[in-house]
XYZ file of C-alpha atoms in Angstrom:
657
model
C 26.261 -69.257 11.512
C 28.138 -67.386 14.212
C 31.335 -69.091 13.557
C 30.741 -68.580 9.826
C 30.084 -64.944 10.345
C 33.395 -64.553 12.338
C 35.258 -65.852 9.259
C 33.488 -63.324 7.176
C 34.410 -60.577 9.536
C 38.137 -61.287 9.165
C 37.890 -61.307 5.501
C 36.131 -57.862 5.704
C 38.597 -56.431 8.169
C 41.377 -57.338 5.822
C 40.119 -55.472 2.829
C 42.049 -52.335 2.260
C 40.960 -48.689 1.403
C 38.290 -48.642 -1.421
C 37.594 -52.379 -1.274
C 36.404 -52.329 2.342
C 32.997 -51.139 1.443
C 32.818 -53.192 -1.686
C 33.801 -56.404 0.191
C 31.232 -55.722 3.015
C 28.527 -55.073 0.376
C 29.452 -58.420 -1.343
C 29.339 -60.420 1.743
C 25.997 -58.857 2.915
C 24.460 -59.877 -0.597
C 25.941 -63.391 -0.007
C 24.430 -63.540 3.547
C 20.971 -62.357 2.251
C 20.832 -65.144 -0.187
C 21.918 -67.633 2.430
C 19.180 -66.410 4.867
C 16.460 -66.620 2.105
C 17.453 -70.207 1.546
C 17.585 -71.043 5.183
C 14.266 -69.393 5.831
C 12.662 -71.485 2.976
C 14.080 -74.799 4.190
C 12.703 -74.015 7.680
C 9.493 -72.439 6.591
C 7.219 -74.799 8.550
C 8.909 -74.395 11.668
C 8.900 -70.498 11.177
C 5.197 -70.659 10.716
C 4.099 -73.112 13.326
C 6.799 -73.674 16.208
C 8.277 -70.181 16.340
C 4.918 -68.083 17.002
C 3.580 -70.420 19.386
C 6.831 -70.589 21.580
C 7.645 -66.883 21.122
C 10.946 -67.282 19.674
C 12.653 -65.035 17.010
C 11.825 -65.733 13.466
C 14.728 -67.382 11.244
C 15.307 -64.267 9.025
C 15.253 -61.876 11.840
C 17.742 -63.960 13.965
C 20.025 -64.213 10.764
C 20.025 -60.296 10.563
C 20.609 -59.995 14.347
C 23.652 -62.187 13.924
C 24.936 -60.241 11.167
C 24.628 -57.047 13.163
C 26.443 -58.443 16.216
C 29.080 -60.207 14.515
C 29.958 -57.866 11.601
C 28.608 -54.378 12.013
C 29.230 -54.290 15.870
C 32.599 -56.010 15.633
C 35.010 -53.796 17.194
C 37.347 -53.555 14.177
C 34.428 -52.835 11.606
C 32.115 -50.574 13.626
C 34.192 -47.420 13.773
C 35.977 -48.083 10.444
C 32.627 -48.286 8.714
C 31.464 -44.991 10.181
C 34.345 -43.190 9.361
C 34.557 -44.372 5.890
C 30.960 -43.323 5.331
C 31.548 -40.026 6.779
C 34.668 -39.364 4.834
C 32.876 -40.286 1.499
C 30.022 -37.719 2.376
C 32.629 -35.083 3.274
C 34.435 -35.742 -0.188
C 31.115 -35.444 -2.035
C 30.514 -32.099 -0.204
C 34.018 -30.848 -1.249
C 33.261 -31.483 -4.932
C 34.471 -35.133 -5.510
C 32.383 -37.832 -7.149
C 31.711 -40.967 -5.221
C 30.176 -44.336 -5.797
C 26.614 -43.457 -4.816
C 25.187 -46.792 -5.616
C 27.653 -48.476 -3.188
C 26.721 -45.920 -0.605
C 23.084 -46.626 -1.073
C 23.629 -50.376 -0.606
C 25.660 -49.898 2.609
C 22.993 -47.475 3.998
C 20.318 -49.729 3.050
C 22.016 -52.640 4.840
C 22.069 -50.456 8.026
C 18.296 -49.676 7.605
C 17.358 -53.269 7.061
C 19.034 -54.306 10.210
C 16.600 -52.019 11.999
C 16.132 -48.231 12.350
C 17.910 -48.156 15.615
C 21.178 -49.456 13.858
C 20.843 -46.795 11.122
C 20.296 -44.030 13.652
C 22.864 -45.024 16.284
C 25.550 -46.234 13.967
C 25.383 -43.738 11.352
C 22.704 -40.867 11.496
C 23.543 -39.469 14.905
C 27.256 -39.075 13.895
C 26.322 -37.864 10.477
C 24.144 -35.014 11.876
C 26.929 -33.947 14.421
C 29.665 -33.822 11.696
C 27.429 -31.953 9.294
C 26.590 -29.272 11.887
C 30.234 -28.778 12.545
C 30.922 -28.702 8.653
C 28.354 -26.107 7.895
C 29.264 -24.038 10.984
C 32.827 -23.661 9.786
C 31.579 -23.059 6.116
C 28.985 -20.474 6.947
C 31.384 -18.470 8.964
C 33.852 -18.581 5.979
C 31.205 -17.422 3.525
C 29.844 -14.593 5.523
C 33.137 -12.989 5.884
C 33.912 -13.002 2.169
C 30.564 -12.833 0.424
C 27.902 -10.261 0.128
C 24.360 -11.003 1.253
C 23.075 -12.209 -2.242
C 26.008 -14.399 -2.949
C 25.871 -16.014 0.664
C 22.128 -16.800 0.138
C 22.951 -18.370 -3.273
C 25.410 -20.562 -1.567
C 23.196 -21.441 1.285
C 20.271 -22.384 -1.179
C 22.741 -24.613 -3.221
C 23.997 -26.453 0.062
C 20.339 -26.961 1.063
C 19.446 -28.513 -2.254
C 22.538 -30.634 -2.296
C 21.545 -32.180 1.178
C 17.932 -32.713 -0.128
C 19.393 -34.461 -3.185
C 21.863 -36.521 -1.106
C 18.944 -37.969 1.014
C 16.991 -38.934 -2.225
C 20.131 -40.785 -3.591
C 21.185 -42.759 -0.666
C 19.876 -41.736 2.858
C 16.691 -42.770 4.763
C 13.954 -40.390 3.719
C 13.356 -39.474 7.314
C 16.674 -37.921 7.534
C 15.706 -35.141 5.127
C 13.914 -32.974 7.686
C 16.794 -33.715 10.182
C 19.797 -32.722 7.887
C 17.958 -29.730 6.368
C 17.175 -28.446 9.854
C 20.963 -28.603 10.536
C 21.856 -26.543 7.380
C 18.964 -24.080 8.101
C 20.286 -23.560 11.702
C 23.855 -23.323 10.843
C 23.780 -21.298 7.590
C 20.597 -19.237 8.132
C 19.225 -18.895 11.582
C 22.502 -18.304 13.239
C 23.303 -15.388 10.916
C 19.905 -13.872 10.411
C 20.519 -10.357 11.922
C 23.836 -10.175 10.200
C 22.749 -11.114 6.715
C 19.694 -8.783 6.924
C 21.625 -5.782 7.956
C 24.667 -6.544 5.910
C 26.295 -3.273 4.707
C 25.763 -2.416 0.901
C 24.079 -5.766 0.249
C 21.447 -6.445 2.979
C 17.692 -6.301 2.787
C 17.462 -2.610 2.515
C 19.700 -2.478 -0.435
C 17.801 -5.357 -2.177
C 14.590 -3.336 -1.650
C 16.133 -0.021 -2.878
C 17.451 -1.885 -6.029
C 14.417 -3.995 -6.695
C 16.459 -7.150 -6.568
C 13.441 -9.633 -6.887
C 15.502 -12.832 -7.300
C 17.605 -12.084 -4.027
C 14.519 -11.009 -2.204
C 12.681 -14.238 -3.226
C 15.767 -16.402 -2.243
C 15.890 -14.578 1.211
C 12.110 -15.075 1.487
C 12.074 -18.710 0.779
C 15.209 -19.496 3.012
C 14.145 -17.400 5.981
C 10.728 -18.818 6.002
C 12.202 -22.200 6.873
C 13.513 -21.066 10.174
C 11.713 -19.743 13.340
C 10.980 -16.009 13.201
C 12.572 -15.743 9.894
C 9.829 -13.895 8.062
C 9.248 -11.753 11.085
C 12.831 -10.494 10.811
C 12.413 -9.666 7.221
C 8.973 -8.042 7.897
C 10.307 -5.970 10.608
C 13.435 -4.612 8.880
C 11.043 -3.919 5.714
C 8.572 -2.100 7.851
C 11.199 0.085 9.635
C 12.819 1.084 6.285
C 9.397 1.545 4.672
C 8.160 3.846 7.582
C 11.418 5.832 7.526
C 11.261 6.531 3.716
C 7.714 7.254 3.853
C 8.145 9.572 6.632
C 10.753 11.477 4.899
C 8.526 11.484 1.748
C 5.727 13.163 3.481
C 7.462 15.623 5.582
C 10.197 16.869 3.218
C 9.286 20.526 2.686
C 10.773 20.502 -0.747
C 8.430 17.597 -2.025
C 5.337 19.360 -0.418
C 5.653 22.156 -2.903
C 3.999 20.075 -5.823
C 0.930 18.192 -4.323
C 0.603 16.057 -7.637
C 4.272 14.982 -7.566
C 3.756 14.306 -3.746
C 0.931 11.899 -4.490
C 2.540 10.408 -7.543
C 5.584 9.497 -5.333
C 3.387 7.741 -2.825
C 1.702 5.682 -5.610
C 5.253 4.845 -6.995
C 6.302 3.796 -3.759
C 3.092 1.595 -3.141
C 3.632 0.077 -6.738
C 7.243 -0.706 -5.894
C 6.410 -2.741 -2.755
C 3.356 -4.235 -4.262
C 5.590 -5.519 -7.006
C 8.184 -6.776 -4.529
C 5.583 -8.679 -2.348
C 4.188 -10.199 -5.490
C 7.258 -11.285 -7.201
C 9.524 -12.025 -4.338
C 7.291 -12.806 -1.269
C 4.792 -14.983 -3.049
C 1.942 -12.381 -2.193
C 2.293 -13.204 1.512
C -0.664 -11.686 3.541
C 1.265 -10.751 6.516
C 3.566 -8.640 4.330
C 0.615 -7.041 2.541
C -0.789 -6.102 6.050
C 2.631 -4.780 7.171
C 2.680 -2.674 3.971
C -0.847 -1.377 4.613
C -0.053 -0.345 8.253
C 3.123 1.397 7.220
C 1.363 3.492 4.571
C -1.464 4.286 6.957
C 1.189 5.516 9.521
C 3.026 7.843 7.432
C 0.216 9.198 5.183
C -1.426 10.517 8.231
C 1.735 12.160 9.511
C 0.991 14.989 7.026
C -2.189 16.768 7.813
C -2.333 18.055 4.182
C -2.423 14.348 2.638
C -6.245 14.534 2.169
C -5.881 17.882 0.361
C -2.923 16.726 -1.888
C -4.914 13.480 -2.806
C -7.821 15.535 -3.870
C -5.565 17.892 -5.919
C -3.982 14.975 -7.614
C -7.419 13.630 -8.589
C -8.451 17.364 -9.787
C -5.094 17.199 -11.963
C -5.861 13.821 -13.417
C -9.585 14.559 -13.971
C -8.633 18.053 -15.550
C -6.067 17.202 -17.945
C -3.973 14.145 -16.839
C -6.236 11.521 -18.270
C -6.704 12.875 -21.804
C -6.331 10.171 -24.437
C -5.985 7.590 -21.763
C -7.843 4.366 -22.319
C -10.754 3.495 -20.040
C -8.862 0.516 -18.394
C -6.081 2.773 -17.517
C -8.256 5.540 -16.101
C -9.920 2.755 -13.961
C -6.330 1.614 -12.762
C -5.410 5.255 -11.762
C -8.732 5.779 -9.866
C -8.365 2.469 -8.027
C -4.861 3.474 -7.054
C -6.249 6.802 -5.617
C -9.025 4.886 -3.642
C -6.245 2.716 -2.194
C -4.553 5.929 -0.894
C -7.944 7.245 0.207
C -8.525 3.969 2.280
C -5.304 4.877 4.339
C -6.593 8.235 5.442
C -7.878 8.701 8.856
C -9.491 11.959 8.055
C -11.734 10.822 5.195
C -14.165 13.786 5.803
C -11.465 16.320 5.134
C -10.738 14.559 1.714
C -14.443 15.000 1.104
C -14.394 18.763 1.797
C -11.582 19.383 -0.634
C -12.844 16.921 -3.173
C -16.063 18.733 -3.187
C -14.503 22.124 -3.744
C -12.440 20.715 -6.620
C -15.395 18.933 -8.274
C -17.267 22.008 -8.173
C -14.604 23.958 -9.811
C -14.301 21.376 -12.486
C -17.916 21.185 -13.289
C -18.553 24.747 -13.271
C -15.586 25.691 -15.682
C -16.471 22.634 -17.860
C -12.960 21.577 -17.283
C -13.432 17.705 -16.645
C -11.864 15.445 -18.960
C -14.572 12.782 -18.844
C -17.923 12.608 -17.029
C -17.612 8.791 -16.938
C -14.428 8.949 -15.043
C -15.880 11.435 -12.391
C -18.926 9.199 -12.000
C -16.805 6.161 -11.645
C -14.926 7.878 -8.846
C -18.145 8.869 -7.101
C -19.364 5.215 -7.286
C -16.078 3.946 -5.872
C -16.381 6.419 -3.001
C -19.885 5.321 -2.489
C -18.887 1.717 -2.260
C -16.207 2.539 0.290
C -18.067 5.009 2.509
C -21.778 4.618 1.935
C -24.496 6.849 0.311
C -24.180 9.556 2.946
C -20.555 10.389 1.858
C -21.559 10.869 -2.020
C -25.174 12.065 -2.030
C -24.237 15.695 -2.310
C -21.584 14.966 -4.961
C -24.286 13.194 -7.052
C -26.665 16.219 -6.308
C -24.073 18.402 -8.051
C -24.314 16.414 -11.199
C -27.999 16.619 -11.027
C -27.851 20.339 -10.771
C -25.578 20.539 -13.891
C -27.993 18.466 -15.951
C -31.062 20.472 -14.685
C -29.336 23.684 -15.325
C -28.963 22.728 -19.010
C -32.687 21.914 -19.503
C -33.481 25.233 -17.500
C -31.457 27.320 -20.061
C -33.151 25.677 -23.056
C -36.483 26.469 -21.633
C -35.298 30.157 -20.879
C -34.261 30.704 -24.518
C -37.224 29.152 -25.850
C -39.476 31.588 -23.832
C -37.351 34.644 -24.947
C -36.805 34.092 -28.703
C -35.775 37.987 -28.934
C -32.543 37.223 -27.069
C -30.785 35.589 -30.035
C -28.713 38.710 -30.804
C -26.368 40.132 -28.221
C -24.591 38.504 -25.251
C -25.555 35.091 -24.306
C -26.102 34.054 -20.803
C -25.458 30.597 -19.457
C -26.653 30.108 -15.780
C -25.856 27.040 -13.553
C -28.417 26.864 -10.818
C -26.901 25.162 -7.765
C -28.781 23.759 -4.811
C -27.275 25.458 -1.748
C -26.886 22.315 0.358
C -25.152 20.271 -2.301
C -22.345 22.535 -3.333
C -19.366 23.835 -1.253
C -20.482 27.059 0.499
C -18.821 30.177 -1.029
C -19.010 33.433 0.695
C -21.338 35.237 -1.762
C -19.873 38.407 -2.742
C -21.822 40.833 -5.014
C -20.251 42.845 -7.885
C -21.628 45.385 -10.162
C -22.171 43.668 -13.457
C -22.065 45.533 -16.886
C -25.506 46.977 -17.715
C -25.933 44.522 -20.890
C -25.404 41.670 -18.627
C -27.283 42.859 -15.467
C -30.339 43.195 -17.763
C -30.046 39.710 -18.947
C -29.778 38.494 -15.492
C -32.867 40.159 -14.319
C -34.821 38.480 -17.340
C -33.383 35.030 -16.144
C -34.303 35.743 -12.341
C -37.942 36.583 -13.312
C -38.064 33.485 -15.663
C -36.783 31.118 -13.073
C -38.711 32.421 -10.026
C -41.801 32.268 -12.374
C -41.440 28.645 -13.046
C -40.182 27.683 -9.662
C -42.100 28.674 -6.504
C -40.677 29.226 -3.172
C -37.045 29.563 -4.270
C -34.503 32.445 -3.738
C -31.593 33.080 -6.168
C -28.364 34.718 -5.109
C -25.631 35.318 -7.886
C -22.174 33.661 -7.296
C -20.364 35.881 -9.572
C -16.968 34.655 -7.979
C -17.465 31.367 -9.538
C -18.525 32.280 -13.213
C -16.644 32.979 -16.418
C -17.120 34.968 -19.576
C -16.018 34.726 -23.346
C -15.477 38.281 -24.760
C -14.496 39.628 -28.143
C -12.022 42.408 -28.055
C -10.120 44.503 -30.812
C -6.840 46.094 -29.884
C -4.678 48.944 -31.139
C -3.771 47.676 -34.719
C -7.194 46.154 -35.274
C -6.012 42.699 -34.050
C -8.935 40.734 -32.937
C -9.041 38.048 -30.133
C -11.497 36.122 -28.067
C -10.691 36.284 -24.425
C -11.838 33.696 -21.883
C -11.968 35.341 -18.538
C -13.547 35.058 -15.141
C -16.719 37.107 -14.422
C -14.634 39.688 -12.284
C -12.103 40.172 -15.044
C -14.998 40.734 -17.600
C -16.379 43.476 -15.310
C -13.055 45.154 -15.223
C -12.396 44.877 -18.988
C -15.940 46.240 -19.813
C -14.998 49.521 -17.946
C -12.311 50.306 -20.543
C -15.049 50.427 -23.300
C -15.970 53.958 -21.856
C -12.482 55.119 -20.285
C -8.810 55.309 -21.696
C -7.323 55.109 -18.207
C -8.574 54.111 -14.755
C -6.768 53.802 -11.378
C -7.192 51.039 -8.881
C -9.508 53.030 -6.650
C -11.981 53.844 -9.532
C -12.004 50.173 -10.724
C -12.818 49.180 -7.107
C -15.567 51.754 -6.767
C -17.132 50.883 -10.191
C -17.036 47.041 -9.722
C -17.353 46.607 -5.915
C -15.356 43.525 -6.300
C -13.740 42.529 -2.837
C -10.160 43.803 -2.565
C -8.211 40.499 -2.595
C -10.174 39.192 -5.618
C -9.839 42.410 -7.535
C -5.895 42.409 -6.952
C -5.580 38.875 -8.149
C -7.646 39.642 -11.233
C -5.762 42.750 -12.287
C -2.602 40.928 -11.433
C -3.364 38.196 -13.984
C -4.382 40.537 -16.734
C -1.549 43.069 -16.318
C 1.459 41.065 -14.905
C 1.377 37.769 -16.692
C 3.527 37.682 -19.787
C 1.517 36.691 -22.976
C -1.776 37.335 -21.193
C -1.142 40.981 -20.454
C -4.337 42.682 -22.031
C -3.962 45.612 -19.622
C -0.838 47.572 -18.632
C -0.268 49.402 -15.432
C 1.968 52.145 -14.022
C 4.194 51.799 -12.319
C 5.217 48.351 -13.761
C 5.732 45.899 -10.938
C 4.607 42.382 -10.085
C 2.263 43.395 -7.228
C -0.903 45.623 -7.386
C -0.819 48.803 -5.356
C -3.731 51.007 -4.518
C -2.195 53.944 -6.362
C -1.588 51.948 -9.608
C -3.228 53.192 -12.815
C -4.304 50.797 -15.741
C -5.024 51.113 -19.359
C -5.569 48.770 -22.342
C -2.345 47.253 -23.881
C -2.830 48.292 -27.583
C 0.240 46.295 -28.447
C -1.186 43.024 -27.129
C -0.616 40.138 -29.511
C -0.919 36.283 -29.334
C -0.463 33.696 -32.036
C -3.872 32.229 -30.923
C -7.227 33.784 -31.660
C -8.778 32.538 -28.379
C -6.777 33.600 -25.270
C -7.465 32.137 -21.954
C -6.674 34.424 -19.036
C -6.571 32.506 -15.910
C -6.711 34.281 -12.442
C -3.555 33.974 -10.442
C -4.549 31.499 -7.776
C -2.530 29.529 -5.348
C -3.173 25.869 -5.955
C -2.679 24.834 -2.572
C -4.763 26.636 0.100
C -3.153 29.457 1.904
C -2.853 29.353 5.760
C -6.035 31.441 6.623
C -7.973 29.290 3.965
C -6.534 25.968 5.571
C -7.761 27.205 8.919
C -11.238 28.017 7.679
C -11.538 24.595 6.064
C -10.144 23.001 9.285
C -12.814 24.896 11.256
C -15.691 23.867 8.970
C -14.534 20.239 9.146
C -14.456 20.625 12.985
C -18.017 21.847 12.896
C -19.302 19.169 10.711
C -17.887 16.594 12.903
C -19.759 17.674 16.044
C -23.297 16.443 14.902
C -21.839 13.230 13.671
C -20.126 12.515 17.084
C -23.402 13.206 18.833
C -25.364 11.129 16.498
C -23.048 8.206 17.195
C -23.382 8.877 20.933
C -27.073 8.848 20.940
C -27.155 5.740 18.758
C -24.825 3.767 21.070
C -26.605 4.933 24.132
C -30.028 4.135 22.860
C -28.986 0.430 22.213
C -27.004 -0.021 25.405
C -29.028 2.090 27.740
C -26.190 2.262 30.442
C -22.573 2.527 29.625
C -19.233 3.680 31.373
C -17.096 6.532 29.906
C -14.130 4.426 28.553
C -16.299 2.001 26.683
C -18.503 4.776 25.272
C -15.308 6.661 24.008
C -14.074 3.393 22.455
C -17.400 2.586 20.836
C -17.827 6.010 19.288
C -14.182 5.890 17.856
C -14.957 2.473 16.425
C -18.148 3.688 14.648
C -16.598 6.843 13.197
C -13.257 5.778 12.068
C -14.488 4.818 8.756
C -14.751 8.725 8.207
C -12.351 10.215 10.707
C -10.447 9.631 13.955
C -12.457 11.524 16.561
C -10.580 13.340 19.418
C -11.385 11.951 22.833
C -11.528 15.469 24.286
C -14.091 16.470 21.618
C -16.317 13.356 22.348
C -16.147 14.324 26.050
C -17.486 17.891 25.087
C -20.151 16.352 23.021
C -21.249 14.147 26.073
C -21.429 17.220 28.191
C -23.584 18.943 25.509
C -25.940 15.930 25.354
C -26.145 15.805 29.197
C -27.056 19.527 29.284
C -29.889 18.875 26.449
C -31.262 15.792 28.598
C -30.366 13.080 26.291
C -28.109 11.384 28.700
C -27.506 11.590 32.504
C -24.819 10.648 34.882
C -25.266 7.927 37.382
C -25.785 9.189 40.914
C -23.462 6.820 42.532
C -20.721 6.190 39.697
C -20.092 9.413 37.886
C -18.401 7.704 35.154
C -21.501 5.703 34.221
C -23.929 7.402 31.692
C -27.640 6.447 31.269
C -29.829 7.098 28.289
C -32.919 9.258 28.672
C -35.684 8.417 26.306
């Protein structure tokens, strides 16, 4: 057989060009047939003699002879390798080759044993491929933008996978794909991601879902690929977010400010969903980025509450229930990012109070739905007072029905609607009295005696700064209007029934309304175009102490009902902001103390650092406590004999029962 194979080897060597592989393939098929016949003839020997004498089986011996005399013959070995690599190269550059023939030759190498396939072909194939893709990737990266480059890399990767399925060993797939990944992706990652005008940041800005998806799928194949994308996305998001929350221009309109945050969140949610196959690590990076920059602005809790206020006053009119839920869920998502949830609660309570008292809420269901969401998020304690506000509104309706049922003679004349608010549930308002017109004060007295007659042990104090009134007014030429005004504005307007002209000092004396409130109320009635039921001399935008006021006989409006709002700052002024901040700080003290006592009661003995971290952990659901404040609270508890310091280690605290 050896001499026969040497003859065959010569005829294969003599084949020129294309016919070399064909000749090799033909002779291999002939050899295989001959081997099968020989094996069949020598079957008995193969089954009995060979195993007992540890000889090589006939078929295997035939393959080894073919390997040594043909494949490893000096003139065929290198020529075969070069021919195969040449064909692969031609196919990569777009030529069509005979894949069937390639498959047969490669299968021959595999049949001769995996070592032959790997040593005689695969090892060299991978080296040549690495060089080919190294050169090609360099060429592409110089002339293509990031999106184009990724398309080409993806195409090359798919071509190699297809090549394996057509004529290479399946085990080669992972090896050749890792070559392409290393040369075309891993070696160029930073450059691709930061590519000018087309890198990752540009893709994010322009919502290029397809390109982003391609980048994600390619980068996930290489070590640290997704980490690279995530880091660049996070730093870009933090940068844009920081600009968003610190830009003074954008802070002028709180509703717009929050809407921008929501739009930004929607944008990135969409990218992660469509391009990054909802990858959890990207969602976490998004959450961390939002938490980082929302809390850079101390006014975020106030602005989110103002956004809710705007939506629940007018923004949700005519919106379906499902859409309302979607908006509320988005608000809750921003709320979760806040570190100072208790500050949000303060503002939310103030805004809810104003909505309920002015009857300006679009839908009670939406209000209650949001409270349920807050309750789920933060527990009963957070919302018990908010629920109490709704209860008060309901009870007040029943009280008014009872009041009018017991005073049937009040059918004529002014009508009084009183909301009786429980002191602890509603945001505390500094109670400032004012002199009500005699018609109203008589009614108020009747209500007081009715209410205190039906409820024992209660005190009523009038919050005139929170009320409103509907008045009928007749102007100079007999034009009639119904004016919707605040209680303070009503007190001022009623003075003009008995006087033609009044100066500021006289109005202040007669009504006893606090000066800042009175100025705002006069400003809204004398200086706002279309709402100017009063006129003042001299005409100016601000109210001076020497100004005189009289009824504007020429007042006209195309509406019968005219609402005269009070000139208010939507956002809090600096002093108000300081006051709210102070109230929040005061409210935090007992919460920190309660947490300290809870922890020490269960642990008995604890050192300073661990105590601080335990308290922070317990309270971070509502706010991030300041370590200095926690230290002050510890000192206070030591003074009041709840805790004591250890005699030896001063940083160790003990609980005193």
